[in-house]
mmCIF file of C-alpha atoms in Angstrom:
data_model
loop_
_atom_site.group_PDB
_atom_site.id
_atom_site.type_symbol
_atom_site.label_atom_id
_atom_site.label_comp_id
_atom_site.label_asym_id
_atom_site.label_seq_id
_atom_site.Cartn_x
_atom_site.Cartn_y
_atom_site.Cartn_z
ATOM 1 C CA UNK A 1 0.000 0.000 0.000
ATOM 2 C CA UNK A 2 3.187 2.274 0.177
ATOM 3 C CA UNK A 3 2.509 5.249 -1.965
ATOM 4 C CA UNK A 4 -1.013 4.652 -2.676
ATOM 5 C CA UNK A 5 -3.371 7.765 -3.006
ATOM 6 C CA UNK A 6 -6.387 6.813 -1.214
ATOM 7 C CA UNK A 7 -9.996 9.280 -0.961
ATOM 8 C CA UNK A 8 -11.879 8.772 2.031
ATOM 9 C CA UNK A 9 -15.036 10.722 1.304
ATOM 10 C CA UNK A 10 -16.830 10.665 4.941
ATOM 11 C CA UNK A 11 -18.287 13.774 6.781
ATOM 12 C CA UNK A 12 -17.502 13.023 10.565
ATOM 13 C CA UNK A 13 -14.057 14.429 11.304
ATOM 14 C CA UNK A 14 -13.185 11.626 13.679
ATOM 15 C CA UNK A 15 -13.794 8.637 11.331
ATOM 16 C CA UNK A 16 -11.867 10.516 8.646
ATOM 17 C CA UNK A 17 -8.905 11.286 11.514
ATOM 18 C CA UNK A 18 -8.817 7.853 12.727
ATOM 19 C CA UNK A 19 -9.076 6.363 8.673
ATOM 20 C CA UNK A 20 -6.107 9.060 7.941
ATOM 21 C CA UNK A 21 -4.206 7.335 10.723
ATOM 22 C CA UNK A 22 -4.658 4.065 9.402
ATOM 23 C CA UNK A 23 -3.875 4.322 6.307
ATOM 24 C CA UNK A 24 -0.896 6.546 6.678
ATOM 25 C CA UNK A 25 1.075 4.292 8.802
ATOM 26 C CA UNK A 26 0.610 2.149 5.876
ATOM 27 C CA UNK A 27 2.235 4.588 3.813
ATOM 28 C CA UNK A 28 -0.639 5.552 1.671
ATOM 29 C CA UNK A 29 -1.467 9.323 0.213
ATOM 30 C CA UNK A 30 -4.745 10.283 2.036
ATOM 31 C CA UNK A 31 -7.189 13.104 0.504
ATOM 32 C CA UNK A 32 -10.718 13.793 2.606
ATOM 33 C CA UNK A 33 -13.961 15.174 1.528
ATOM 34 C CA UNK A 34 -16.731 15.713 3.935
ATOM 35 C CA UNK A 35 -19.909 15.434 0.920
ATOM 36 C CA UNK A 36 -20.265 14.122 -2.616
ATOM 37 C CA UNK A 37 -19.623 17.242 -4.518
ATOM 38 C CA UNK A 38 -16.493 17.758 -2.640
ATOM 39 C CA UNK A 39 -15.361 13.799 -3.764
ATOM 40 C CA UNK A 40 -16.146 13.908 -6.887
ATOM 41 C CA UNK A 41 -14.179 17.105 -7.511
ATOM 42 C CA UNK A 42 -10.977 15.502 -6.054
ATOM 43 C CA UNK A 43 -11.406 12.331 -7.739
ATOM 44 C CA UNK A 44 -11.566 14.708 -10.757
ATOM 45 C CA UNK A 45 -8.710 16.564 -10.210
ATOM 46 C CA UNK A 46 -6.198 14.532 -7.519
ATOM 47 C CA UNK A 47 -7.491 10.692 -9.551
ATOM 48 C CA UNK A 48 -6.657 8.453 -6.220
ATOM 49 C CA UNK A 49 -5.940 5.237 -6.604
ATOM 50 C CA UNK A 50 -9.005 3.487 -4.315
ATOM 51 C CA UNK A 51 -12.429 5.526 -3.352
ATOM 52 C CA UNK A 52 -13.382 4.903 0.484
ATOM 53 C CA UNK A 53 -17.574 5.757 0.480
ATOM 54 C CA UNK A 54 -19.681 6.525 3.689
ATOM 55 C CA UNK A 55 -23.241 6.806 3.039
ATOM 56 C CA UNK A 56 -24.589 9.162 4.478
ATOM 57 C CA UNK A 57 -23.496 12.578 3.352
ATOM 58 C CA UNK A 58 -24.571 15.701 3.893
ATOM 59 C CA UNK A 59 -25.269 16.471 0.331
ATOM 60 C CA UNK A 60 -26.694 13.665 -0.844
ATOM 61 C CA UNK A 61 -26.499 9.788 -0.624
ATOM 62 C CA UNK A 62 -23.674 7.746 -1.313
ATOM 63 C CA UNK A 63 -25.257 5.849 -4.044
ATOM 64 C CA UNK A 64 -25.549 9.620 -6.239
ATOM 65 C CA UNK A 65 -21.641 9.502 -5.854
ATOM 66 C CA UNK A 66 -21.030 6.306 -7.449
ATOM 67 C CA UNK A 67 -23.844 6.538 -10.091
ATOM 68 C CA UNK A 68 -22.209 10.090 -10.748
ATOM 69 C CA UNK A 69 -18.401 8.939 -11.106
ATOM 70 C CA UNK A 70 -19.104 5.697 -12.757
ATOM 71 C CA UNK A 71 -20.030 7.646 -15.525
ATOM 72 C CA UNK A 72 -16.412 8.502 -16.214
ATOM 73 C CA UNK A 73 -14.247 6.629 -13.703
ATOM 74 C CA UNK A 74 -13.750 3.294 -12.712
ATOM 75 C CA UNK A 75 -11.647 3.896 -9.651
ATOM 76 C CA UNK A 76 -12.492 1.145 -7.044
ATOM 77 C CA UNK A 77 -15.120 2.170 -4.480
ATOM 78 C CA UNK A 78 -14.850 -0.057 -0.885
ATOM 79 C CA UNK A 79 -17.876 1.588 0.797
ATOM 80 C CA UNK A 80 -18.130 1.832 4.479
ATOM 81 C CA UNK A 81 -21.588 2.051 5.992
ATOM 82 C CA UNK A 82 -23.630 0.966 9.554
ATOM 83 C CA UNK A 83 -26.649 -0.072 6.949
ATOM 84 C CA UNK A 84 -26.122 -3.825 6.890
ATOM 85 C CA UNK A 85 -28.653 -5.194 5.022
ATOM 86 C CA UNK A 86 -28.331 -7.688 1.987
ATOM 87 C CA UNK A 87 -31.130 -5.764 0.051
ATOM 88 C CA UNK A 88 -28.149 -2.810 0.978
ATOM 89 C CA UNK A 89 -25.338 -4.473 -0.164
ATOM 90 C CA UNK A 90 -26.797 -5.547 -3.236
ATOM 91 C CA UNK A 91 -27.636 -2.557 -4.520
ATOM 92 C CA UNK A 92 -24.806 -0.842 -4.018
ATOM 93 C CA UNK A 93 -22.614 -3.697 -6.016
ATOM 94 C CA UNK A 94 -25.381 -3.210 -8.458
ATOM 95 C CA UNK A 95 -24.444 0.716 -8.959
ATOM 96 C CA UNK A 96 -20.744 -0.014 -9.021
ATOM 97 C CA UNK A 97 -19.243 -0.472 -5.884
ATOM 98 C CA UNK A 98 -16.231 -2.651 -5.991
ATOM 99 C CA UNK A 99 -16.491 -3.987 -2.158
ATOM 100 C CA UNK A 100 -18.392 -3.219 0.909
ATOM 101 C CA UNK A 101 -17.710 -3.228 4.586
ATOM 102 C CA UNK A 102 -20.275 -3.025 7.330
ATOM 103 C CA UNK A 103 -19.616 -0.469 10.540
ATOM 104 C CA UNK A 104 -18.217 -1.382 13.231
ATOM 105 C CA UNK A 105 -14.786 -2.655 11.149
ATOM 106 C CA UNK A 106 -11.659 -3.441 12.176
ATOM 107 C CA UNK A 107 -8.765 -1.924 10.275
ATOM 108 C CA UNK A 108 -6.897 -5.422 9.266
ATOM 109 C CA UNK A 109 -9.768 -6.469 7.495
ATOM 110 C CA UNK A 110 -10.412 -2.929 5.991
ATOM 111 C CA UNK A 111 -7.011 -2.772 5.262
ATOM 112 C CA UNK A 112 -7.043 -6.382 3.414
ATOM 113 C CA UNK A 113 -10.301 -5.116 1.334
ATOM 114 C CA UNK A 114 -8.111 -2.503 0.092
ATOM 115 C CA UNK A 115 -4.715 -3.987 -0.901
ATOM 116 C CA UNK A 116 -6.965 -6.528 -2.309
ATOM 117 C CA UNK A 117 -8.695 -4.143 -4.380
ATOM 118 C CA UNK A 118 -5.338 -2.948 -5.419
ATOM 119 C CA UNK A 119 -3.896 -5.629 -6.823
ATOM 120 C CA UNK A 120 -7.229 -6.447 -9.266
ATOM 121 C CA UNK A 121 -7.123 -2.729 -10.128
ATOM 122 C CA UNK A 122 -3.567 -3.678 -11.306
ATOM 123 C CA UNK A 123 -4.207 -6.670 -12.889
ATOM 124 C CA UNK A 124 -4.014 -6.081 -16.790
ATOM 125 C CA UNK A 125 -7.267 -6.681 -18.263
ATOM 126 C CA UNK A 126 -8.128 -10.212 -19.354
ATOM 127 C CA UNK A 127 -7.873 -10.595 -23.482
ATOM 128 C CA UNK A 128 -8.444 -13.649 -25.602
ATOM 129 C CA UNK A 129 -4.927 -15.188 -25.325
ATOM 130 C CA UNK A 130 -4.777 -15.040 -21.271
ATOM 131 C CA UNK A 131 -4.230 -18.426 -19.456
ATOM 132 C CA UNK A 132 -5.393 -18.043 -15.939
ATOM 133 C CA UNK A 133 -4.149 -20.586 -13.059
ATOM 134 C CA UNK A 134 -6.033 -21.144 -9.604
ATOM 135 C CA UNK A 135 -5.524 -24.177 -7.427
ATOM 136 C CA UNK A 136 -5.024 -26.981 -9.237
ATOM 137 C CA UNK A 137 -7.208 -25.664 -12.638
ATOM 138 C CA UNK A 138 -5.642 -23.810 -15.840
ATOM 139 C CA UNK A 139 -8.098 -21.881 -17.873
ATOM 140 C CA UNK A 140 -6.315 -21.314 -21.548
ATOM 141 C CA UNK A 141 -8.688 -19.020 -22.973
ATOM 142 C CA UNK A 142 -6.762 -19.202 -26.142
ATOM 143 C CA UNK A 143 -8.411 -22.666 -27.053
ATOM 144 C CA UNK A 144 -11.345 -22.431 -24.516
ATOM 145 C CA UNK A 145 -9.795 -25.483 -22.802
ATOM 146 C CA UNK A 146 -9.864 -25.942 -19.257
ATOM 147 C CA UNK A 147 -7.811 -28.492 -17.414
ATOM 148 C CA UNK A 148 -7.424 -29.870 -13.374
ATOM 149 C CA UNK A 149 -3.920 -31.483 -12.682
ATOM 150 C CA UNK A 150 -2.997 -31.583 -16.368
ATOM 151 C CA UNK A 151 -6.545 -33.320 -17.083
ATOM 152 C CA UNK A 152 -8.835 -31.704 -19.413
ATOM 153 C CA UNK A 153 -12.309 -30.656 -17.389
ATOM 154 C CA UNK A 154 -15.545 -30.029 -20.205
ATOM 155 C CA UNK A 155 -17.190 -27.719 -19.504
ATOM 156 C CA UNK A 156 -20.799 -26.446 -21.105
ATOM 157 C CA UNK A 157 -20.772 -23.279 -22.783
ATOM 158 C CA UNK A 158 -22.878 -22.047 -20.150
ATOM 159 C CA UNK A 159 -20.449 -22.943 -17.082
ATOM 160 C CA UNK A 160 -17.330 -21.942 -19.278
ATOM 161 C CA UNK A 161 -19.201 -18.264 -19.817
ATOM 162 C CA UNK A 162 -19.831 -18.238 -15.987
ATOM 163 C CA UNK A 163 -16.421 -18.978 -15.019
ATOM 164 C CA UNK A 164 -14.491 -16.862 -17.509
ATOM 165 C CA UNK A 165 -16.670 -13.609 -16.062
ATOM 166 C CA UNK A 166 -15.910 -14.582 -12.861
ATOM 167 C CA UNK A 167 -12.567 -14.835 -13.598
ATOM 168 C CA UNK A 168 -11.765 -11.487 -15.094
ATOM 169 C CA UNK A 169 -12.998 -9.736 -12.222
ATOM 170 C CA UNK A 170 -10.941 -11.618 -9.687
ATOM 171 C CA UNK A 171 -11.727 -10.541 -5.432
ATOM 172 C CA UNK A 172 -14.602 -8.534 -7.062
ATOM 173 C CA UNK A 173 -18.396 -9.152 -5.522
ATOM 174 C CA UNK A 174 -20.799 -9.732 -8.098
ATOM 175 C CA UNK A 175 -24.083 -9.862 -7.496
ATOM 176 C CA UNK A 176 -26.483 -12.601 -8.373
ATOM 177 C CA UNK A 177 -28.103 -9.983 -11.077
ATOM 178 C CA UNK A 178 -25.007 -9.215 -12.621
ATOM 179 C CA UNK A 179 -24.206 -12.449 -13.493
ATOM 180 C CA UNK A 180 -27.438 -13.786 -13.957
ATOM 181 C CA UNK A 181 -27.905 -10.656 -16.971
ATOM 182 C CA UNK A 182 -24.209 -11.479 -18.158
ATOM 183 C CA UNK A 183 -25.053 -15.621 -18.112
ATOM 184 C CA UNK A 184 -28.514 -15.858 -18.862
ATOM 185 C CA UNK A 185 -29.975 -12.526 -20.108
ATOM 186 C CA UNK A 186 -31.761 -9.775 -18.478
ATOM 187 C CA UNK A 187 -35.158 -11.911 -18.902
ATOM 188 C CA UNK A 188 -33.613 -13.942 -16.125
ATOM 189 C CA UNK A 189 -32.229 -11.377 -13.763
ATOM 190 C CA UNK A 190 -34.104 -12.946 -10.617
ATOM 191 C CA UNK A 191 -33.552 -16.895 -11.593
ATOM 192 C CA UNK A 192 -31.205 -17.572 -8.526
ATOM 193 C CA UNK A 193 -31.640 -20.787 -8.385
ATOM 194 C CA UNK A 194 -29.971 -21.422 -11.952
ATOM 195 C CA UNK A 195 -26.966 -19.800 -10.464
ATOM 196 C CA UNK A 196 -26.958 -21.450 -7.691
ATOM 197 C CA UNK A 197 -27.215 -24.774 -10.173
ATOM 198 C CA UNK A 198 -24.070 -23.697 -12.139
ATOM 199 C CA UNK A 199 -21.943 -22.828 -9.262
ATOM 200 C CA UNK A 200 -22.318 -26.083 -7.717
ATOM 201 C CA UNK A 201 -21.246 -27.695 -10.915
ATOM 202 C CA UNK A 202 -18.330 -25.767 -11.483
ATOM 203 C CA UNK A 203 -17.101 -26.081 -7.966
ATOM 204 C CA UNK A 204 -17.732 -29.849 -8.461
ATOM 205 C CA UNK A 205 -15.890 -29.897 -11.429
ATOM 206 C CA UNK A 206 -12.751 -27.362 -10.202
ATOM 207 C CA UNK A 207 -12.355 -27.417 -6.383
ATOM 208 C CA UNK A 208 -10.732 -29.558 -4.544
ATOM 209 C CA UNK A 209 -13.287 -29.698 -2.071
ATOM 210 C CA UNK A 210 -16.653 -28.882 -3.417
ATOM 211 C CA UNK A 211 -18.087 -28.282 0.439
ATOM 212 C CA UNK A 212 -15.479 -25.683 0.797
ATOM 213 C CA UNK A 213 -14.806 -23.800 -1.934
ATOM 214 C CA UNK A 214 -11.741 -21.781 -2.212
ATOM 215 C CA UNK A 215 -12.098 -20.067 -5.161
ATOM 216 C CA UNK A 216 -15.569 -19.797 -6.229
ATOM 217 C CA UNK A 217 -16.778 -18.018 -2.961
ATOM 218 C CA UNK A 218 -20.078 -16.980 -2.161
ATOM 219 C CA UNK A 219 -21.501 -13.665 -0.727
ATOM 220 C CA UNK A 220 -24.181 -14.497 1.339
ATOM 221 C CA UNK A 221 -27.355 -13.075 0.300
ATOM 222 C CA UNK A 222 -25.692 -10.867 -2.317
ATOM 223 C CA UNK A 223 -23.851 -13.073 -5.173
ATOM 224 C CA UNK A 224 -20.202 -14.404 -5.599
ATOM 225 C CA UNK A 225 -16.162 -13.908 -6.271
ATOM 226 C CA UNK A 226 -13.172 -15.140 -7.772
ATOM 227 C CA UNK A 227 -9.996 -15.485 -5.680
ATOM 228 C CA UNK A 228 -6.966 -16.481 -6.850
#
């Protein structure tokens, strides 16, 4: 995290004081902004590396920020909030937050979020001739062939395009919608339950231990990620 230019757009003083101490004494570049208008302007002008979101701004909602600066950033959003409710969590994802962590935290795991968060936003982006390795699996997107200890795995079309959007957005949460609209269509945008099908088959197929998956994770109540 040395170096790293961090936002933390929050409007108490002491949560931005005590987030500024954190994240200093990891070496990172903090800039604060106590309301959206006053985010999006530095995000404009400074472009930090990570976004840290509270909710509840003066100004306006959280959610207005990120539907604002999606429109002409992607800078990862982790998005701090005491509203802890799936419905919550979904719908932020949904309007393109990267990651989400509930109040009370505890600055390991914040910390973690963001140096995970990090490392995807310098991952180069995935392109037709990328082999990606997890565990014991090799996807080689070259030849759409997929393979567990040097053994070739078939998959359907349908579990192959599930997996391969997973996997270019590795740590990301992605909500059951998102991939259900990606997979399946926006018709099918509230069929959980073929998810749910397809997930269990690929971690069948892939993990090592299908009861405890350790790359096809799920989100409780919200959807799933890739880690590596």
């Amino acid at each position: 995290m040395e170096n790293t230019s961090i936002l933390v757009v929050e409007d108490e003083y002491r949560i931005r004081q005590f987030l500024r101490a954190a994240l200093e004494g990891e070496g990172c570049k903090v800039l604060e902004a106590p309301t959206v208008a006053a985010g999006l302007a530095l995000v404009s002008e400074y472009k930090p590396e990570l976004v840290i979101l509270d909710l509840g701004l003066p100004d306006a909602d959280g959610r207005q920020f990120i539907r604002s600066l999606r429109g002409w950033s992607d800078v990862p959003i982790m998005v701090l909030s005491a509203r802890n409710l799936e419905a919550d969590k979904v719908s932020l994802l949904d309007a393109g937050a990267d990651d989400y962590l509930a109040k009370p935290f505890g600055v390991a795991e914040l910390l973690a979020r963001l140096r995970a968060l990090k490392r995807r936003r310098e991952k180069r982006p995935m392109d037709s001739s990328a082999i990606v390795k997890f565990g014991e699996v090799t996807v080689d997107q070259v030849n759409r062939l997929t393979f567990r200890n040097g053994e070739p795995v078939h998959l359907t079309p349908r579990e192959y395009h599930l997996l391969t959007i997973m996997l270019a957005q590795p740590g990301k949460v992605l909500t059951q919608r998102q991939l259900l609209r990606e997979v399946w269509g926006a018709g099918h945008s509230e069929d959980g339950h073929y998810l749910r099908i397809y997930i269990g088959r690929l971690r069948q197929k892939l993990e090592s231990d299908p009861s405890q998956p350790q790359h096809l994770l799920t989100e409780t109540g919200v959807g799933y990620r890739f880690c590596q």
